[in-house]
């Protein structure tokens, strides 16, 4: 049986975190993910709660990655890229538009 501390946070929280880190903005990341700014902010907070450490330092009108956030971003980018490549390679081709 696995240790609960070894479990990964939910994938949607990691994807939300990656979007915020890439954009440097909750507002722009929320627009990309088609969710509200408030919902995305709650996802980042849920990720931080699951990890037990902050991933962003909140400054006036800015988010800065913490050392833990930088480490998580590097791993998350690689994992998301691998998942995207795998999905693209197995997805059924779409018929050309008429």
mmCIF file of C-alpha atoms in Angstrom:
data_model
loop_
_atom_site.group_PDB
_atom_site.id
_atom_site.type_symbol
_atom_site.label_atom_id
_atom_site.label_comp_id
_atom_site.label_asym_id
_atom_site.label_seq_id
_atom_site.Cartn_x
_atom_site.Cartn_y
_atom_site.Cartn_z
ATOM 1 C CA UNK A 1 0.000 0.000 0.000
ATOM 2 C CA UNK A 2 1.362 3.426 -0.897
ATOM 3 C CA UNK A 3 2.048 6.162 1.591
ATOM 4 C CA UNK A 4 -0.499 9.028 1.272
ATOM 5 C CA UNK A 5 2.409 11.494 1.239
ATOM 6 C CA UNK A 6 3.674 9.824 -1.959
ATOM 7 C CA UNK A 7 0.448 10.420 -3.905
ATOM 8 C CA UNK A 8 0.481 12.916 -6.741
ATOM 9 C CA UNK A 9 -1.805 15.917 -6.510
ATOM 10 C CA UNK A 10 -4.693 15.807 -8.993
ATOM 11 C CA UNK A 11 -3.565 16.425 -12.574
ATOM 12 C CA UNK A 12 -5.924 19.367 -13.059
ATOM 13 C CA UNK A 13 -4.186 21.203 -10.206
ATOM 14 C CA UNK A 14 -0.780 20.621 -11.785
ATOM 15 C CA UNK A 15 -2.014 21.800 -15.189
ATOM 16 C CA UNK A 16 -3.520 24.905 -13.589
ATOM 17 C CA UNK A 17 -0.245 25.594 -11.779
ATOM 18 C CA UNK A 18 1.726 25.245 -15.031
ATOM 19 C CA UNK A 19 -0.590 27.685 -16.818
ATOM 20 C CA UNK A 20 -0.281 30.297 -14.055
ATOM 21 C CA UNK A 21 3.509 29.914 -13.971
ATOM 22 C CA UNK A 22 3.775 30.183 -17.773
ATOM 23 C CA UNK A 23 1.560 33.261 -17.983
ATOM 24 C CA UNK A 24 2.681 34.845 -14.727
ATOM 25 C CA UNK A 25 -0.961 35.719 -14.261
ATOM 26 C CA UNK A 26 -3.988 33.986 -12.799
ATOM 27 C CA UNK A 27 -6.243 36.059 -15.062
ATOM 28 C CA UNK A 28 -4.526 35.023 -18.322
ATOM 29 C CA UNK A 29 -4.192 31.396 -17.191
ATOM 30 C CA UNK A 30 -7.885 31.287 -16.270
ATOM 31 C CA UNK A 31 -8.844 32.633 -19.702
ATOM 32 C CA UNK A 32 -6.721 29.938 -21.354
ATOM 33 C CA UNK A 33 -8.317 27.211 -19.219
ATOM 34 C CA UNK A 34 -11.855 28.586 -19.729
ATOM 35 C CA UNK A 35 -12.518 28.914 -15.997
ATOM 36 C CA UNK A 36 -12.936 31.890 -13.715
ATOM 37 C CA UNK A 37 -10.003 33.616 -12.096
ATOM 38 C CA UNK A 38 -11.430 32.667 -8.712
ATOM 39 C CA UNK A 39 -11.682 28.975 -9.646
ATOM 40 C CA UNK A 40 -8.108 28.912 -10.901
ATOM 41 C CA UNK A 41 -6.865 30.670 -7.784
ATOM 42 C CA UNK A 42 -8.616 28.018 -5.674
ATOM 43 C CA UNK A 43 -6.909 25.285 -7.716
ATOM 44 C CA UNK A 44 -3.491 26.789 -6.987
ATOM 45 C CA UNK A 45 -4.385 27.077 -3.307
ATOM 46 C CA UNK A 46 -5.547 23.438 -3.301
ATOM 47 C CA UNK A 47 -2.229 22.400 -4.860
ATOM 48 C CA UNK A 48 -0.293 24.317 -2.209
ATOM 49 C CA UNK A 49 -2.432 22.696 0.481
ATOM 50 C CA UNK A 50 -1.810 19.221 -0.975
ATOM 51 C CA UNK A 51 1.941 19.870 -1.111
ATOM 52 C CA UNK A 52 2.144 21.629 2.238
ATOM 53 C CA UNK A 53 4.315 24.397 0.769
ATOM 54 C CA UNK A 54 3.664 27.539 -1.270
ATOM 55 C CA UNK A 55 4.539 27.378 -4.970
ATOM 56 C CA UNK A 56 4.109 31.106 -5.559
ATOM 57 C CA UNK A 57 5.126 34.133 -3.584
ATOM 58 C CA UNK A 58 2.319 36.636 -3.884
ATOM 59 C CA UNK A 59 3.546 40.172 -4.387
ATOM 60 C CA UNK A 60 1.664 43.314 -5.258
ATOM 61 C CA UNK A 61 0.292 42.592 -8.748
ATOM 62 C CA UNK A 62 2.792 39.773 -9.326
ATOM 63 C CA UNK A 63 3.323 36.084 -8.699
ATOM 64 C CA UNK A 64 6.857 34.784 -8.291
ATOM 65 C CA UNK A 65 7.721 31.102 -8.125
ATOM 66 C CA UNK A 66 9.172 29.892 -4.858
ATOM 67 C CA UNK A 67 12.112 27.450 -5.026
ATOM 68 C CA UNK A 68 9.580 24.625 -4.588
ATOM 69 C CA UNK A 69 7.476 26.120 -7.378
ATOM 70 C CA UNK A 70 10.476 26.311 -9.711
ATOM 71 C CA UNK A 71 11.235 22.658 -9.074
ATOM 72 C CA UNK A 72 7.623 21.633 -9.594
ATOM 73 C CA UNK A 73 7.357 23.701 -12.780
ATOM 74 C CA UNK A 74 10.336 21.966 -14.369
ATOM 75 C CA UNK A 75 8.845 18.551 -13.640
ATOM 76 C CA UNK A 76 5.320 19.564 -14.614
ATOM 77 C CA UNK A 77 6.387 21.039 -17.961
ATOM 78 C CA UNK A 78 8.150 17.819 -18.879
ATOM 79 C CA UNK A 79 5.221 15.654 -17.822
ATOM 80 C CA UNK A 80 2.630 17.805 -19.611
ATOM 81 C CA UNK A 81 4.750 17.804 -22.779
ATOM 82 C CA UNK A 82 5.028 14.004 -22.678
ATOM 83 C CA UNK A 83 1.284 13.629 -22.146
ATOM 84 C CA UNK A 84 0.530 16.035 -24.999
ATOM 85 C CA UNK A 85 2.810 14.143 -27.360
ATOM 86 C CA UNK A 86 1.287 10.801 -26.392
ATOM 87 C CA UNK A 87 -2.278 12.049 -26.830
ATOM 88 C CA UNK A 88 -1.432 13.620 -30.195
ATOM 89 C CA UNK A 89 0.114 10.375 -31.412
ATOM 90 C CA UNK A 90 -2.887 8.223 -30.501
ATOM 91 C CA UNK A 91 -5.750 10.607 -31.226
ATOM 92 C CA UNK A 92 -7.774 9.650 -34.281
ATOM 93 C CA UNK A 93 -7.100 11.981 -37.199
ATOM 94 C CA UNK A 94 -9.817 14.499 -37.889
ATOM 95 C CA UNK A 95 -11.340 14.495 -41.352
ATOM 96 C CA UNK A 96 -10.422 17.540 -43.432
ATOM 97 C CA UNK A 97 -12.899 20.400 -43.374
ATOM 98 C CA UNK A 98 -15.117 20.583 -46.490
#
